[in-house]
Structure formats: C-alpha cells, structure tokens
CSV table of C-alpha atoms in Angstrom, one decimal:
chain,number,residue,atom,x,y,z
A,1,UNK,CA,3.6,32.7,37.2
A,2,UNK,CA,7.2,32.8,35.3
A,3,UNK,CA,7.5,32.2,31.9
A,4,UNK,CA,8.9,28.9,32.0
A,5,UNK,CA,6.6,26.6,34.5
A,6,UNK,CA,5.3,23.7,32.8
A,7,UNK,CA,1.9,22.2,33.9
A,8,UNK,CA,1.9,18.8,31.9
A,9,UNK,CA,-1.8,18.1,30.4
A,10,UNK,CA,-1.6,14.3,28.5
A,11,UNK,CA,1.4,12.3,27.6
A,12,UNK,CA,1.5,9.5,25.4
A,13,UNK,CA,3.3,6.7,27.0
A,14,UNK,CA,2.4,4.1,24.5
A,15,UNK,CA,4.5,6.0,21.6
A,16,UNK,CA,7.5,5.4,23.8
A,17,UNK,CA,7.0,1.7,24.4
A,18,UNK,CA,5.7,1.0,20.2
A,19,UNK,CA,8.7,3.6,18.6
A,20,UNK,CA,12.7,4.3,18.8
A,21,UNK,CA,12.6,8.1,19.0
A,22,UNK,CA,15.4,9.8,17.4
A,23,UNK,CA,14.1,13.4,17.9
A,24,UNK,CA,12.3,15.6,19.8
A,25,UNK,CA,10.6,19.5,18.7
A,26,UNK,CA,8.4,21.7,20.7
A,27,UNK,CA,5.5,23.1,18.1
A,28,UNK,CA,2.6,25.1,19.8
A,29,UNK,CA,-0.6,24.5,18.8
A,30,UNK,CA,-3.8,26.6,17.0
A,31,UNK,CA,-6.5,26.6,19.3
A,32,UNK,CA,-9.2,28.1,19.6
A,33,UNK,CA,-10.6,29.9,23.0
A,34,UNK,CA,-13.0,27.1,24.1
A,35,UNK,CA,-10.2,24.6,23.3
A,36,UNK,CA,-7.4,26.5,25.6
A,37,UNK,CA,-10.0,26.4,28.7
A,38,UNK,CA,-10.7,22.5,28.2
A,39,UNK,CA,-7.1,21.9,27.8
A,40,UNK,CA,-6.4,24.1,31.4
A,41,UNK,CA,-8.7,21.2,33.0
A,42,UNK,CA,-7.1,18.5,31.6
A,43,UNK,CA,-9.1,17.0,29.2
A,44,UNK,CA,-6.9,16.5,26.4
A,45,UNK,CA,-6.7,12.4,25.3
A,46,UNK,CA,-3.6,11.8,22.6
A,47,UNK,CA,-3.3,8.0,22.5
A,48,UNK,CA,-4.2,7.5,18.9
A,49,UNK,CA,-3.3,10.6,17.3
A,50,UNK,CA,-1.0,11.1,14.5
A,51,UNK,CA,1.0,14.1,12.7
A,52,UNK,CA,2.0,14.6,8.7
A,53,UNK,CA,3.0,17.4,6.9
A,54,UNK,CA,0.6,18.4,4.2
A,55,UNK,CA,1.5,21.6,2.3
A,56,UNK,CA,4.5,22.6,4.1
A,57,UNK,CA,2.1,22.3,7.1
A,58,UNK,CA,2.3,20.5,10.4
A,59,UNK,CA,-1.1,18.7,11.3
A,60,UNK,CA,-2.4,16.7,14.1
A,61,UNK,CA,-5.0,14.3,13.5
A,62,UNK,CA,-7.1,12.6,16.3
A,63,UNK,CA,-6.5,14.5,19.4
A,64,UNK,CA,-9.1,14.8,21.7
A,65,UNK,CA,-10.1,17.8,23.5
A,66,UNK,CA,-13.3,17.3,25.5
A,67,UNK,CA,-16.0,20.2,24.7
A,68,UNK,CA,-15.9,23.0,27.5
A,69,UNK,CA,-18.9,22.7,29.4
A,70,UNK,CA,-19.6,26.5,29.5
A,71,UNK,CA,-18.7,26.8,25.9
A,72,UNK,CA,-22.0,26.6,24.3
A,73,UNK,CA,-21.7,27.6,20.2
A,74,UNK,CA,-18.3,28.3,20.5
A,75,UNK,CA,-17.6,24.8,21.1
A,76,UNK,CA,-15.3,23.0,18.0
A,77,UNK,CA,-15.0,19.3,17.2
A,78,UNK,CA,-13.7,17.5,19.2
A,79,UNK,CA,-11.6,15.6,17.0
A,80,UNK,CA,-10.9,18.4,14.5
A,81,UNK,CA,-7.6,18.5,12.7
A,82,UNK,CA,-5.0,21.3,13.8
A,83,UNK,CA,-2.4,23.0,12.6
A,84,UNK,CA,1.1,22.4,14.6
A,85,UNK,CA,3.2,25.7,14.7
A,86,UNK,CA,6.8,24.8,13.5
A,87,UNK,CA,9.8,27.0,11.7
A,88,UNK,CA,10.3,26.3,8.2
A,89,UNK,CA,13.4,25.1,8.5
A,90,UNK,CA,12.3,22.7,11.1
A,91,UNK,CA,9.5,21.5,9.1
A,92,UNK,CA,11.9,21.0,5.7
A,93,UNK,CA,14.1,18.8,8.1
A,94,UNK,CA,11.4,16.4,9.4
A,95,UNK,CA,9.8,16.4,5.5
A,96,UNK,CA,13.4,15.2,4.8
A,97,UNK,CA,13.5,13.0,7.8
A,98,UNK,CA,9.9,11.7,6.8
A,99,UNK,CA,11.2,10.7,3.2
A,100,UNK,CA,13.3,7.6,4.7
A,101,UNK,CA,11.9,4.9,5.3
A,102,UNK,CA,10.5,3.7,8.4
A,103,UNK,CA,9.6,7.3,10.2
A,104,UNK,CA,7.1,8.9,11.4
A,105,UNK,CA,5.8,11.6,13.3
A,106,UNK,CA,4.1,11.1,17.0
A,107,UNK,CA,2.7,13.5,19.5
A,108,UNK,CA,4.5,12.5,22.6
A,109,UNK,CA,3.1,14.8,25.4
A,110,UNK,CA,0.9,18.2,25.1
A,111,UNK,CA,1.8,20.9,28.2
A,112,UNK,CA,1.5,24.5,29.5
A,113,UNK,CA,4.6,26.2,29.0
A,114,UNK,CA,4.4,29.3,30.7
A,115,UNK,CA,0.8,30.6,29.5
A,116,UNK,CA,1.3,28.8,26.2
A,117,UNK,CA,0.1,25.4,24.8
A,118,UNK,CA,2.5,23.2,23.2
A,119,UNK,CA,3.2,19.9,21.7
A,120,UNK,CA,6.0,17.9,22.0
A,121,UNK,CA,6.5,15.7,18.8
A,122,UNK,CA,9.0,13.1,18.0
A,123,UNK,CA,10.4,11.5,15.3
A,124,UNK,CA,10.3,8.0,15.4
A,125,UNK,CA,11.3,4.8,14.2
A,126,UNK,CA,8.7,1.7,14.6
A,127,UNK,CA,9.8,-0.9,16.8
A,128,UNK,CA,9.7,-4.7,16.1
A,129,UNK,CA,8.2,-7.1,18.4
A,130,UNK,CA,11.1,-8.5,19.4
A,131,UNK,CA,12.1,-4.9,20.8
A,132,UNK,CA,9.1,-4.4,22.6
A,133,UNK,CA,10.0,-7.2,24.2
A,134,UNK,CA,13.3,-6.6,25.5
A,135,UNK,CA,12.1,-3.2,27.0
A,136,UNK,CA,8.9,-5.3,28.6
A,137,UNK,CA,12.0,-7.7,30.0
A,138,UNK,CA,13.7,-4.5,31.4
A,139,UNK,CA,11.2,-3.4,32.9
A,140,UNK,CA,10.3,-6.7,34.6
A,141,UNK,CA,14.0,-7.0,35.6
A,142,UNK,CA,14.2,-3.5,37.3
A,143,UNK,CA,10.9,-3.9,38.8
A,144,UNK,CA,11.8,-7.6,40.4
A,145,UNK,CA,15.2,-5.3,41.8
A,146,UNK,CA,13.9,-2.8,43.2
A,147,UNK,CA,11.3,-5.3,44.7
A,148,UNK,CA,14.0,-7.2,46.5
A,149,UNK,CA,15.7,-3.8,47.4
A,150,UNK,CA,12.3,-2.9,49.3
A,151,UNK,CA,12.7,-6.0,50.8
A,152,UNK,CA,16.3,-6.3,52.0
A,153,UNK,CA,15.7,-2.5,53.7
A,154,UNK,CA,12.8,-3.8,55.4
A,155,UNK,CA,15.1,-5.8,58.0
C-alpha cells in the first residue's frame, strides 16, 4: 500500500450545502485501537458533529464511531469527545479565525491516508437562507441540463 492512498470513510455533505468554507486543514485524530478497526469498516457517522478549541486544544464533539463487534472491554463511547491533532501555529490561526464573527469550525470528511486516520476540517462561514437557495437552484438548473443533454444524445 503507498503512503498516500486515501480510502474515504464518512463525509459530511450537509456542512457544504449549510456553510461558505473559507479553509481547509488535515488534523489526524486520537483513537484508540477498537476505534481504528471500526473506522477500517466504515462505521464512522459525522453529520452532527462539531469542533472548538478548548485549551489550546482541537476537540471533536459528536462523532460516531459504532463499537467494534469483537472489541469486548476495550470498547469506548461511542460518542466520546477526541482530541484533533493540529500544529500550534495552525491552531493559534483558527483561534484567531474563530474570534470573528460568524465562524466556525466543521468536520467535513474523515479518511485513510496511507495507514493513518485523519480529519478534514473546515472553516466556515454560515450561510443564509437565501444562499441555500441559490445553490438548491444550481443544482436544479445543472441537473435539468444535463437531463436534456441525456436526452438530445439519445437520438
């Protein structure tokens, strides 16, 4: 396996469609043994989980990862906070970032890079509804295209 393959496991599409986002970092992520072999399978959920810095600290509240069926008392909570692995300087420039009004912090997608597990988080601005609408009008536009593309090569 080389170093860099990348064997997505969840990804957030909802963040995308509700936030602007400005930035993107790669953090890896504490886990613990159990945790690793239930992410391998896929069973990672991180639709309504959220990040702040406490501490100097990167956390991630509310991500799921499903118990490992063979992992007996090792198992952890579920929905245990844990700890996001960031540099310094990186974390000082999203505290900053954080300080304005309006951001946030969102876990976009978590993946296998190489043998290691990481989370890609972005910083985000919250969208208005009448944003949300103009990307749900895009959408609808390029799907009604490529719907009448179909069709034209057809004949």
């Amino acid at each position: 396996m080389s170093k860099d393959s990348f064997k997505l496991v969840a990804n957030n599409k909802k963040a995308r469609f509700d936030y602007f986002i400005e930035d993107t970092y790669e953090a890896g992520i504490t886990l613990a043994g159990t945790e690793v072999k239930s992410l391998r399978m896929g069973k990672c959920s991180i639709k309504e989980s959220f990040i702040r810095i406490e501490k100097g600290e990167v956390m991630i509240y509310g991500m799921h990862i499903s118990p490992y069926e063979k992992g007996n008392i090792f198992n952890k909570d579920p929905l245990r906070v844990r700890k996001l692995l960031l540099h310094k300087a990186q974390i000082n420039k999203l505290a900053g970032a954080l300080a304005q009004k309006g951001y946030t912090l969102v876990p976009l997608q978590v993946y296998f890079r190489g043998s290691l597990a990481k989370v890609e988080i972005g910083l985000a601005r919250g969208k208005k509804l009448y944003d949300k609408r103009q990307d749900i009008a895009k959408k609808d536009q390029r799907r009604e295209a490529e719907k009448e593309f179909k069709v034209k090569n057809l004949y």
